[in-house]
XYZ file of C-alpha atoms in Angstrom:
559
model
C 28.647 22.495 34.489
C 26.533 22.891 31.342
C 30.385 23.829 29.632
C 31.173 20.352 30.479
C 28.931 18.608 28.465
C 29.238 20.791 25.216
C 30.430 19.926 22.395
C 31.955 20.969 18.762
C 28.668 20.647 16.561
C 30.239 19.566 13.862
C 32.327 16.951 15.515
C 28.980 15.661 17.539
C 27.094 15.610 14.060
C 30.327 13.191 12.132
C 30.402 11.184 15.201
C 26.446 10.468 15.646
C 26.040 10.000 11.632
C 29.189 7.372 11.339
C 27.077 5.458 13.994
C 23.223 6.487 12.898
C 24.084 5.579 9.566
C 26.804 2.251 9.899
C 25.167 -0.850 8.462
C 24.578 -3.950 10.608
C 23.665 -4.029 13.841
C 25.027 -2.079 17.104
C 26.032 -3.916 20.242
C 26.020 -2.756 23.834
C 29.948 -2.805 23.680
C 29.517 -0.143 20.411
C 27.071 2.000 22.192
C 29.452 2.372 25.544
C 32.209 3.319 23.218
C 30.036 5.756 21.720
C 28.486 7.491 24.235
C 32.118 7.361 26.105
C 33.392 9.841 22.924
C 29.979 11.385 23.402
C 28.307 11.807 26.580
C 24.202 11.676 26.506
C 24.076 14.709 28.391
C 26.232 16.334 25.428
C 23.628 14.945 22.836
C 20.844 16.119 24.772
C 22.058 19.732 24.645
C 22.594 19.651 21.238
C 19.363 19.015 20.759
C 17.859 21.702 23.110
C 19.985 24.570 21.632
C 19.000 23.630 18.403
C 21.620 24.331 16.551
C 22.237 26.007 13.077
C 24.417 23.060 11.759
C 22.324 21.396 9.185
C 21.278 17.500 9.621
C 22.627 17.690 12.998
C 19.356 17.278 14.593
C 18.292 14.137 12.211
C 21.689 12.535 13.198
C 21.388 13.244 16.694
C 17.954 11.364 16.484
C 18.954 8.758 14.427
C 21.975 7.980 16.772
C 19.622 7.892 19.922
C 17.517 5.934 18.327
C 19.928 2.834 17.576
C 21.357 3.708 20.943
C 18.349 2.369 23.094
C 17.720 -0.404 20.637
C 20.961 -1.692 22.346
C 20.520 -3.485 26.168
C 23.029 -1.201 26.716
C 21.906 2.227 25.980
C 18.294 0.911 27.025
C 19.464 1.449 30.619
C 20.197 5.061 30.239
C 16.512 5.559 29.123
C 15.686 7.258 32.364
C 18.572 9.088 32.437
C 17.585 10.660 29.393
C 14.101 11.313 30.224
C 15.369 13.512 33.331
C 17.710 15.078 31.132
C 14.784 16.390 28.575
C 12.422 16.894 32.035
C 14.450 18.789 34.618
C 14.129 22.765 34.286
C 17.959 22.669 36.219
C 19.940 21.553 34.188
C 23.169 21.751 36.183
C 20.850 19.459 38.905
C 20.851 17.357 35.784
C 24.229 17.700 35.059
C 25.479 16.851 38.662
C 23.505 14.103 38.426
C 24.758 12.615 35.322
C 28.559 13.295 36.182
C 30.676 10.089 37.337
C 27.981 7.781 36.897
C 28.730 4.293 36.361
C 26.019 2.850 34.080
C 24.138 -0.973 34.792
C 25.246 0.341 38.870
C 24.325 4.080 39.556
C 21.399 3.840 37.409
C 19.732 2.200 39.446
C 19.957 5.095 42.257
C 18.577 7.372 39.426
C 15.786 5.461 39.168
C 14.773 5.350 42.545
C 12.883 9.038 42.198
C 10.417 8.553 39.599
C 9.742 12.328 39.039
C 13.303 12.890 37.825
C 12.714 9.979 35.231
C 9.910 11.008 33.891
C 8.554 14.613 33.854
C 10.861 16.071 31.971
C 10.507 13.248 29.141
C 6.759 14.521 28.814
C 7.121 17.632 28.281
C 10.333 18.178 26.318
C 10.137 15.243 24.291
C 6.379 14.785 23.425
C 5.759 17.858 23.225
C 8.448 19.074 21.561
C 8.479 21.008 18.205
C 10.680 18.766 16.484
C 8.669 15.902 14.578
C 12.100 13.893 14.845
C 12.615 14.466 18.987
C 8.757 14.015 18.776
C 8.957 10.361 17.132
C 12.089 9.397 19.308
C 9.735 10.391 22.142
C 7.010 8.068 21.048
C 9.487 5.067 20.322
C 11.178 5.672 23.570
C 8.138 5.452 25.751
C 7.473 1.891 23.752
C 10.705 0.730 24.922
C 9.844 1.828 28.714
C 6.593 -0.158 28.285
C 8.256 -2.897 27.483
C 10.674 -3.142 30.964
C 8.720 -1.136 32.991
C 6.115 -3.352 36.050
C 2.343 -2.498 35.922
C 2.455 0.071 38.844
C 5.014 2.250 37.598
C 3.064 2.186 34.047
C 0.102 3.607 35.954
C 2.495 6.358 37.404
C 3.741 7.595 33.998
C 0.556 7.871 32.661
C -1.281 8.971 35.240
C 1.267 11.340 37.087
C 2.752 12.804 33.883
C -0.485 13.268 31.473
C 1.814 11.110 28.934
C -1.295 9.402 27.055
C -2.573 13.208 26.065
C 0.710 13.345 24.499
C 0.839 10.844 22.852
C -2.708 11.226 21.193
C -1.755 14.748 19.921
C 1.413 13.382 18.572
C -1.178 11.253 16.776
C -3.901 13.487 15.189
C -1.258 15.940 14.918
C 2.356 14.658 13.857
C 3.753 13.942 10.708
C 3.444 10.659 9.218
C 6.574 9.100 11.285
C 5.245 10.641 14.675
C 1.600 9.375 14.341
C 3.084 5.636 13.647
C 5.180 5.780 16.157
C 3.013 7.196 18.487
C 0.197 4.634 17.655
C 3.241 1.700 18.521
C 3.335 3.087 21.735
C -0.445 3.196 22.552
C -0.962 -0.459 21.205
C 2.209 -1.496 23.530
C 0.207 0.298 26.441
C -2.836 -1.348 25.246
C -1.396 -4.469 26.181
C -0.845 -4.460 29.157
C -3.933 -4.710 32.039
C -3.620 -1.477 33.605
C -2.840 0.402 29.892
C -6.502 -0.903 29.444
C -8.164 1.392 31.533
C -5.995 4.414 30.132
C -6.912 3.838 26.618
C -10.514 2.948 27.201
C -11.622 5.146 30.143
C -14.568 3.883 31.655
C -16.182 7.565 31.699
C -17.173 8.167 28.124
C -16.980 12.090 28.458
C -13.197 12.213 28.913
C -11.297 13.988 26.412
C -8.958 11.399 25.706
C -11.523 9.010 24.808
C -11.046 7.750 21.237
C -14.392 8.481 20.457
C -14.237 12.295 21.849
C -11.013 12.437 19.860
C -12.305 11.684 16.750
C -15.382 13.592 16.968
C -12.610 17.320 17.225
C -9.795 15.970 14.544
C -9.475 17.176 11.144
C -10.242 14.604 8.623
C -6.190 13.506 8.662
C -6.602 13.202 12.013
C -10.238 10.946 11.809
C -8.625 8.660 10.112
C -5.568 8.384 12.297
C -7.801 7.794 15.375
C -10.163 4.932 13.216
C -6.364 3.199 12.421
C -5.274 2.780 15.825
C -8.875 1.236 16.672
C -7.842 -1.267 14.153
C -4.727 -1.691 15.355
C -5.831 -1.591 18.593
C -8.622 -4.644 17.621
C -5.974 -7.052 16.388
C -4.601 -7.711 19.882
C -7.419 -9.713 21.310
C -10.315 -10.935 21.027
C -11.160 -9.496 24.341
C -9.603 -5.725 23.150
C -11.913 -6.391 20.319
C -14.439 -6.724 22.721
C -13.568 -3.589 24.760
C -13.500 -1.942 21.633
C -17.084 -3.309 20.340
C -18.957 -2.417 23.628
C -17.429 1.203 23.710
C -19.262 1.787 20.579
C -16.262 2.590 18.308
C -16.799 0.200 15.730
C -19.751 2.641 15.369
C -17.038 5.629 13.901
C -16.114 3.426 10.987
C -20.109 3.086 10.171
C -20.460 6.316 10.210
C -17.753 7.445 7.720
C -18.843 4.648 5.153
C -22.177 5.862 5.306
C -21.267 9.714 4.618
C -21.270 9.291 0.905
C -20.116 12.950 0.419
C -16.649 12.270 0.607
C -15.251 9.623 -1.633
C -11.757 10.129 -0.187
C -12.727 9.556 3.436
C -14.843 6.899 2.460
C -11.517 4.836 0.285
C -9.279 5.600 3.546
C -11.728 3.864 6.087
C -12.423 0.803 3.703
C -8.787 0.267 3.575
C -8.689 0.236 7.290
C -12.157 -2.528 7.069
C -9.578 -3.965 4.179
C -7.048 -4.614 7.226
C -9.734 -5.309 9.853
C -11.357 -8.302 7.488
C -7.826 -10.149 7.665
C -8.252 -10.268 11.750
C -8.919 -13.827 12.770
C -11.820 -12.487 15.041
C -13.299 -10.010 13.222
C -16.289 -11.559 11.738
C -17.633 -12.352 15.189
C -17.832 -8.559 16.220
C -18.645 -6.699 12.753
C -21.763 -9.165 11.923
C -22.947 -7.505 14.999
C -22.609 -4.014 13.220
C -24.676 -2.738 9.814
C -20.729 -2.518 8.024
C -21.434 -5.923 5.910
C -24.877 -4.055 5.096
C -22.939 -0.918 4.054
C -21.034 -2.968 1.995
C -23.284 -4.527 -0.084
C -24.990 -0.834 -0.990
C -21.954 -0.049 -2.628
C -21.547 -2.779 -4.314
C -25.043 -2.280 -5.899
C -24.674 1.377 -6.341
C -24.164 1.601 -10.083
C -23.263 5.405 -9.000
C -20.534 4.457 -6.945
C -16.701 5.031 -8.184
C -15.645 1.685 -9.079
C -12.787 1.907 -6.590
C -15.128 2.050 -3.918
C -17.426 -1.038 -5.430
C -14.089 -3.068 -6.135
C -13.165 -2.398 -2.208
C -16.203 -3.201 -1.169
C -16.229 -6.705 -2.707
C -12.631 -7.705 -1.624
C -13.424 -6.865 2.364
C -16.434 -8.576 1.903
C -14.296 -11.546 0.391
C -11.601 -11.562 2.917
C -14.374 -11.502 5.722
C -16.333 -14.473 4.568
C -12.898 -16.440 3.848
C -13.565 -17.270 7.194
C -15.043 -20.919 7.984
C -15.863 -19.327 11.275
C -17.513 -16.438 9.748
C -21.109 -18.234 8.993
C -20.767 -19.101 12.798
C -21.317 -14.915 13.587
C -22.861 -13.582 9.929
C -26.144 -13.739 9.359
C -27.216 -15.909 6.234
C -29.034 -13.441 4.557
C -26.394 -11.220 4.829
C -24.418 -13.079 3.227
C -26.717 -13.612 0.606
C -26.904 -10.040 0.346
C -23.396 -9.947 -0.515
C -22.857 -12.728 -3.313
C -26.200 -11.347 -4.801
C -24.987 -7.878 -5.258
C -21.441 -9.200 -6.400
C -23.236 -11.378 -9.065
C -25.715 -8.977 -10.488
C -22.501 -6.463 -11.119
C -21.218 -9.501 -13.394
C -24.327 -8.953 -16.061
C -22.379 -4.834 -16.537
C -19.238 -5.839 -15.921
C -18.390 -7.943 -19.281
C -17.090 -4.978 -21.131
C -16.637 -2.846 -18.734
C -14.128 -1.839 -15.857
C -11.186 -5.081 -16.062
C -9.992 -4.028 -12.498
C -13.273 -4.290 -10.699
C -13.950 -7.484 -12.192
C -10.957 -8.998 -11.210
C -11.578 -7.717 -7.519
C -15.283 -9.119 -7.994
C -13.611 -12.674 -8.942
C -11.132 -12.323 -6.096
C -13.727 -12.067 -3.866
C -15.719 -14.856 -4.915
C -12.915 -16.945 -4.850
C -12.223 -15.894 -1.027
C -15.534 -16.509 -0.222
C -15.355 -19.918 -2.163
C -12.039 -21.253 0.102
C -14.262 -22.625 2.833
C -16.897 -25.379 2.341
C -20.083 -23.364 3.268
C -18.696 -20.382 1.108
C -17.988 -23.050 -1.983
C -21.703 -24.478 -1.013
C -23.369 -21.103 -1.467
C -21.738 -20.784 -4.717
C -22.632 -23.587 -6.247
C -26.028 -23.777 -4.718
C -27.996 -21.042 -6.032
C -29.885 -20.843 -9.008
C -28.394 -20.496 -11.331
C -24.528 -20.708 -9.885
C -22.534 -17.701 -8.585
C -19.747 -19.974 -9.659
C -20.390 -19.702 -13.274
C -18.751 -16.012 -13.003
C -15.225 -17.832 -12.215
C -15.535 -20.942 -14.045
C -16.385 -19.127 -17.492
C -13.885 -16.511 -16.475
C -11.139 -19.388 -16.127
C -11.561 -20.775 -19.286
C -12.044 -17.371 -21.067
C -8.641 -16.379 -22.511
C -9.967 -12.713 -23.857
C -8.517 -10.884 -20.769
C -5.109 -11.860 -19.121
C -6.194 -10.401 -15.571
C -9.564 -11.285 -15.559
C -8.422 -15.014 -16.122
C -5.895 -15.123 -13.906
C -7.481 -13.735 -11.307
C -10.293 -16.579 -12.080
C -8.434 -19.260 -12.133
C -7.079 -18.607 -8.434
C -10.618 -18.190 -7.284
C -11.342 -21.725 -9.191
C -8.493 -23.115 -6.921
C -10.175 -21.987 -3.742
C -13.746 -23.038 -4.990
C -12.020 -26.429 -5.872
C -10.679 -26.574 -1.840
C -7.147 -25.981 -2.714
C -6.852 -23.975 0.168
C -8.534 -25.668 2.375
C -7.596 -29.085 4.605
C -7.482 -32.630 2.730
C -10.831 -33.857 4.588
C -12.741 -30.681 3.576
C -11.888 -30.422 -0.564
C -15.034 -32.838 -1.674
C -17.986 -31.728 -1.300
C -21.425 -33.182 -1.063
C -22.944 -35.182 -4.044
C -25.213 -32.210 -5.418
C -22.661 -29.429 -5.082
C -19.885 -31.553 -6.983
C -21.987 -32.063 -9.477
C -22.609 -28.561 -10.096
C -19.246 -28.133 -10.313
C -18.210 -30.445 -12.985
C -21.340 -29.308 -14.804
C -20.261 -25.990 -14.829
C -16.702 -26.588 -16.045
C -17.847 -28.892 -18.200
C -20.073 -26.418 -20.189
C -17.397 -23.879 -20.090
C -15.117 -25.783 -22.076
C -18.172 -27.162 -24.488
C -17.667 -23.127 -25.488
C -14.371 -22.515 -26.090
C -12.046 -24.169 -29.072
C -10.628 -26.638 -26.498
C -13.864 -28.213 -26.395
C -13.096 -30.360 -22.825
C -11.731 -29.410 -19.571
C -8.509 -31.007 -20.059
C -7.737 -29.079 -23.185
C -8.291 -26.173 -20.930
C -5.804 -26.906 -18.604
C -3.422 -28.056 -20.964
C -3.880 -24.550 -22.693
C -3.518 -22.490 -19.248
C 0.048 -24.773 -18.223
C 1.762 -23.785 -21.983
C 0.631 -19.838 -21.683
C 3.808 -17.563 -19.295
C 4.571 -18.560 -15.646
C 2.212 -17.114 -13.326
C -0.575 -18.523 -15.472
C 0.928 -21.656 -15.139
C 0.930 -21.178 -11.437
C -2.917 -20.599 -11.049
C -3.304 -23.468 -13.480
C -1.351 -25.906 -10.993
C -3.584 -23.950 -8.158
C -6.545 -25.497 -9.695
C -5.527 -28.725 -10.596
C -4.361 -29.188 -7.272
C -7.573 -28.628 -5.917
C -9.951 -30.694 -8.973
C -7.874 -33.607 -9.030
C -9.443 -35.166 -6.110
C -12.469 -35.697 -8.203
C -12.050 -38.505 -10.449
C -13.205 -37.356 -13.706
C -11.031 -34.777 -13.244
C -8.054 -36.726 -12.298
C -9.601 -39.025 -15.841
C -9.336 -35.800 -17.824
C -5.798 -35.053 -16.733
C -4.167 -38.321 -17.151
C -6.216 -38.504 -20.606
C -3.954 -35.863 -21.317
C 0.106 -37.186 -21.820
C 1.216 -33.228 -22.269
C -0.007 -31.975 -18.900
C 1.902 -35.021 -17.410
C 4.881 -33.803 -18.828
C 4.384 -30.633 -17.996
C 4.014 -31.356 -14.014
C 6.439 -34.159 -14.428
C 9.097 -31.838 -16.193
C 11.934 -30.099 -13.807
C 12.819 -27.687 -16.319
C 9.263 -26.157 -16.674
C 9.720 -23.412 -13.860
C 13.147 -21.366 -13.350
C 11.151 -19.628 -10.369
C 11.538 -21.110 -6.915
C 7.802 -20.483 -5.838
C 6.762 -22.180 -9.782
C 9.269 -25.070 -9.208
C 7.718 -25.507 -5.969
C 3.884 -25.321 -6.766
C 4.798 -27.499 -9.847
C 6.184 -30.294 -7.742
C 2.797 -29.716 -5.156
C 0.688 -30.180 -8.165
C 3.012 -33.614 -9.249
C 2.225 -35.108 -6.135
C -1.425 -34.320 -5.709
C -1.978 -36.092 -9.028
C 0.464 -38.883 -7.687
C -1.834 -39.198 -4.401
C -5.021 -39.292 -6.723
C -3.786 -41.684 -9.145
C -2.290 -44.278 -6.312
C -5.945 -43.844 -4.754
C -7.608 -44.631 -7.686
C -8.149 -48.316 -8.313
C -9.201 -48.008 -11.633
C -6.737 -45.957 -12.934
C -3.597 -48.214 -11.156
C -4.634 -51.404 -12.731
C -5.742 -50.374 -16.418
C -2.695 -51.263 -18.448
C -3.018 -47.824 -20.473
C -1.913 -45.793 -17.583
C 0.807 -48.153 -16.479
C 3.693 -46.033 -17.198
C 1.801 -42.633 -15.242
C 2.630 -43.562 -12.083
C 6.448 -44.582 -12.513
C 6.629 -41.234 -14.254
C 5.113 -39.138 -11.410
C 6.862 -41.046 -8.634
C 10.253 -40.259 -10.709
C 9.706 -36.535 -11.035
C 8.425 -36.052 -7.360
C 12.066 -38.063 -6.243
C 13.915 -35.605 -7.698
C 12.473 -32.625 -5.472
C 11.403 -29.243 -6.671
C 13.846 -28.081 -7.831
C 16.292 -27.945 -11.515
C 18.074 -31.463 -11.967
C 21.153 -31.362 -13.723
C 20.520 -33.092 -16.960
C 24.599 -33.553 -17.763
C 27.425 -33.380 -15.950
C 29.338 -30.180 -15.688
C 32.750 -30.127 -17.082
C 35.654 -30.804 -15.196
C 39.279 -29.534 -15.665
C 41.899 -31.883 -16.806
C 45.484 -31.536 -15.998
C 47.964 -33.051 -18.432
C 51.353 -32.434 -18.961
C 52.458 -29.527 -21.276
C 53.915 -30.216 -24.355
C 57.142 -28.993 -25.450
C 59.587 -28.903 -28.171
């Protein structure tokens, strides 16, 4: 029987890379055809015998793999699964022959054992990293057609979670993601829950107990899927907080003997900070604390200080962050970020830019655009003098977007003004920055940042959009005929996302100017609006300014 299903290597390995490799899409009616050249049972073998024809394995993966992406071949999952599982193979064999797929499936399916045992223990465990991965992505596509009960069976009954955590701490890089797919897709689901996070805290495949036996590789591995695992929910992220695992990425920030471990988990708190719910669960946990003694550690690498300052950015972006985060915490923070301005100056570009990118997050929601223009003297000063400052191409770019946020670009059109005293500082401050450069006012400012190369131009509309609700600054722009023809000017940008953000920052002056009742009615700005009004008509994008050519057709001359 097992003669039956074998096949000419290197006719299986042409005819799984013409359809691993063909470009576009594979539908169920492909897949049949396939698989009627090239029986599953045949591929299957090939894989077990291993054999000594190179890239055959890869293909053979590769073809299974867009296979079961199909409705099609996602049918024959199980069959599959008993194929790797059953230690008979001519039971397997018998069981595979004359079988009508979408009908005699079903039967198959009816005794779980022979779907899934053999999947477990060939597959997972296999020492192939590519049948390893296919493994992992198959068992993502079960959880996503399989009922609750019969989720609980595979896992429990087969031991597939174990599995699936060593193909984690211990695959290659294409095993461990796929692997960690497969737990977050079990995750999911209510009864994955109590796989995942076992109630008794001294099982072995508790993430915690996991962690505490992998190699470093491995650490790190675990402390990614509890951020993956974190984004699903806020009530994961709870499961997650009350198990104590948040706890694991504490610990490796604190261990300042290894800088390398220490970069790796603050690029996971990088991707944790950008979770909608996060700042509820980690201002219960010393991590913003952590943060802010590397940002004051003049001893630190810079990398690790520059990191530091953009999670703690991203997590106080957050208008519902000062809800959770303790104030002096926070203060904590924008302190130690402002006292690393007074040796940054002519120092390290890079982690000044990441220090005015994260004042500038912070700064995109009213009470972070408050603090910063509240203390004494203004953490704002850092941006504003850094926006005006053309000595360093980075460091004012990078300012000038954090201006925007400070100015409420970002934020919603109720929330861009803020209260009497903190507007005040703000116009102070740019104000005096100008007073210091050649430019002399704000508007010569802006006018210099919109005539320097595109993506200048593109944090200078940023900003305008956001200070032009204030009307001196909507005074010091239309004071200024070159920025209107700038903003009013279709041919400025040849870039879709400039053309765009110019024609944004047209009609946000339009909006201000119609609003202002001064403005409309004094006879010198009469001819403003009509020109605003005309450039926002004709859209974002290039306007022809003549007409193309057009063929004529006369008749030919002759002699």
């Amino acid at each position: 029987m097992e003669e039956e299903y074998s096949m000419d290597p290197a006719q299986l390995l042409v005819g799984a890379s013409d359809f691993a490799y063909n470009p576009g899409s594979h539908s169920d009616a492909s897949a049949k055809e396939f698989l009627d050249r090239f029986p599953l049972p045949a591929i299957i073998t090939a894989l077990q015998t291993k054999s000594d024809v190179p890239g055959l394995e890869n293909a053979l993966v590769a073809c299974l793999e867009r296979v079961f992406r199909t409705k099609f071949g996602a049918s024959l999952i199980p069959l599959y699964m008993s194929a790797l599982l059953m230690s008979d193979y001519a039971h397997i064999s018998q069981s595979f022959h004359g079988l009508r797929p979408h009908n005699d499936v079903i039967h198959v399916l009816i005794e779980p054992s022979f779907c899934f045992q053999p999947f477990v223990v060939v597959g997972l465990g296999a020492e192939s990293e590519g049948v390893r991965c296919l493994s992992c992505k198959t068992v993502f596509c079960l959880l996503e057609n399989l009922d609750e009960a019969t989720i609980r069976q595979l896992f429990h009954g087969y031991d597939v979670y174990p599995l699936l955590l060593n193909c984690l701490v211990d695959g290659d890089e294409q095993v461990a993601t796929a692997s960690m797919g497969a737990i977050k897709k079990l995750a999911d689901s209510p009864k994955g829950m109590d796989i995942v996070f076992p109630a008794n805290t001294s099982e072995p495949t508790h993430l915690r107990n996991l962690a505490a036996r992998c190699s470093s590789l491995g650490r790190v591995r675990v402390l990614a899927l509890i951020v993956k695992l974190f984004a699903i929910s806020g009530s994961v992220a709870s499961v997650i907080y009350h198990s104590n695992l948040l706890s694991l990425l504490e610990a490796e920030v604190s261990n300042t003997n290894d800088t390398l471990m220490i970069l790796s988990v603050l690029e996971l708190l990088y991707e944790l900070a950008e979770i909608q719910h996060s700042a509820e669960f980690l201002s219960k946990t010393t991590l913003l604390q952590l943060l802010s003694s590397i940002i004051s550690n003049p001893s630190a690498d810079s990398i690790l200080r520059s990191r530091s300052m953009m999670i703690s950015g991203r997590l106080m972006s957050k208008e519902n962050a000062y809800m959770y985060i303790d104030e002096s915490c926070v203060n904590t923070v924008v302190s130690a970020i402002d006292q690393r301005f007074g040796l940054l100056e002519s120092q390290d570009a890079d982690e000044c830019e990441c220090a005015l990118d994260a004042l500038g997050q912070i700064g995109s929601s009213n009470r972070g655009a408050a603090l910063l223009l509240s203390s004494s003297p203004p953490v704002a000063r850092h941006v504003v003098n850094a926006a005006f400052d053309q000595q360093g191409h980075g460091k004012q770019l990078a300012a000038l977007h954090a201006l925007g946020n400070i100015a409420g670009e970002t934020r919603s059109e109720n929330n861009v003004i803020l209260n009497g005293d903190l507007e005040e500082s703000l116009r102070h401050l740019l104000y005096e920055a100008a007073s210091k450069t050649p430019k002399l006012t704000p508007s010569g400012c802006f006018l210099s940042v919109l005539q320097q190369e595109p993506e200048m131009r593109l944090a200078g509309y940023r900003v305008l959009m956001g200070l032009v609700a204030r009307p001196w600054c909507l005074m010091e722009i239309c004071s200024r005929q070159e920025i209107i023809h700038i903003v009013t000017d279709t041919y400025t940008e040849t870039t879709k996302i400039g053309m765009e953000a110019r024609h944004h920052c047209c009609q946000a002056i339009h909006k201000a100017f119609m609003s202002s009742s001064n403005l409309f009615s004094d006879p010198a700005f009469a001819g403003i609006a009509a020109k605003l009004q005309e450039a926002i008509s004709k859209g974002p994008y290039l306007t022809k300014k003549h007409p193309e050519a057009q063929p004529s057709v006369m008749t030919a001359e002759r002699f």
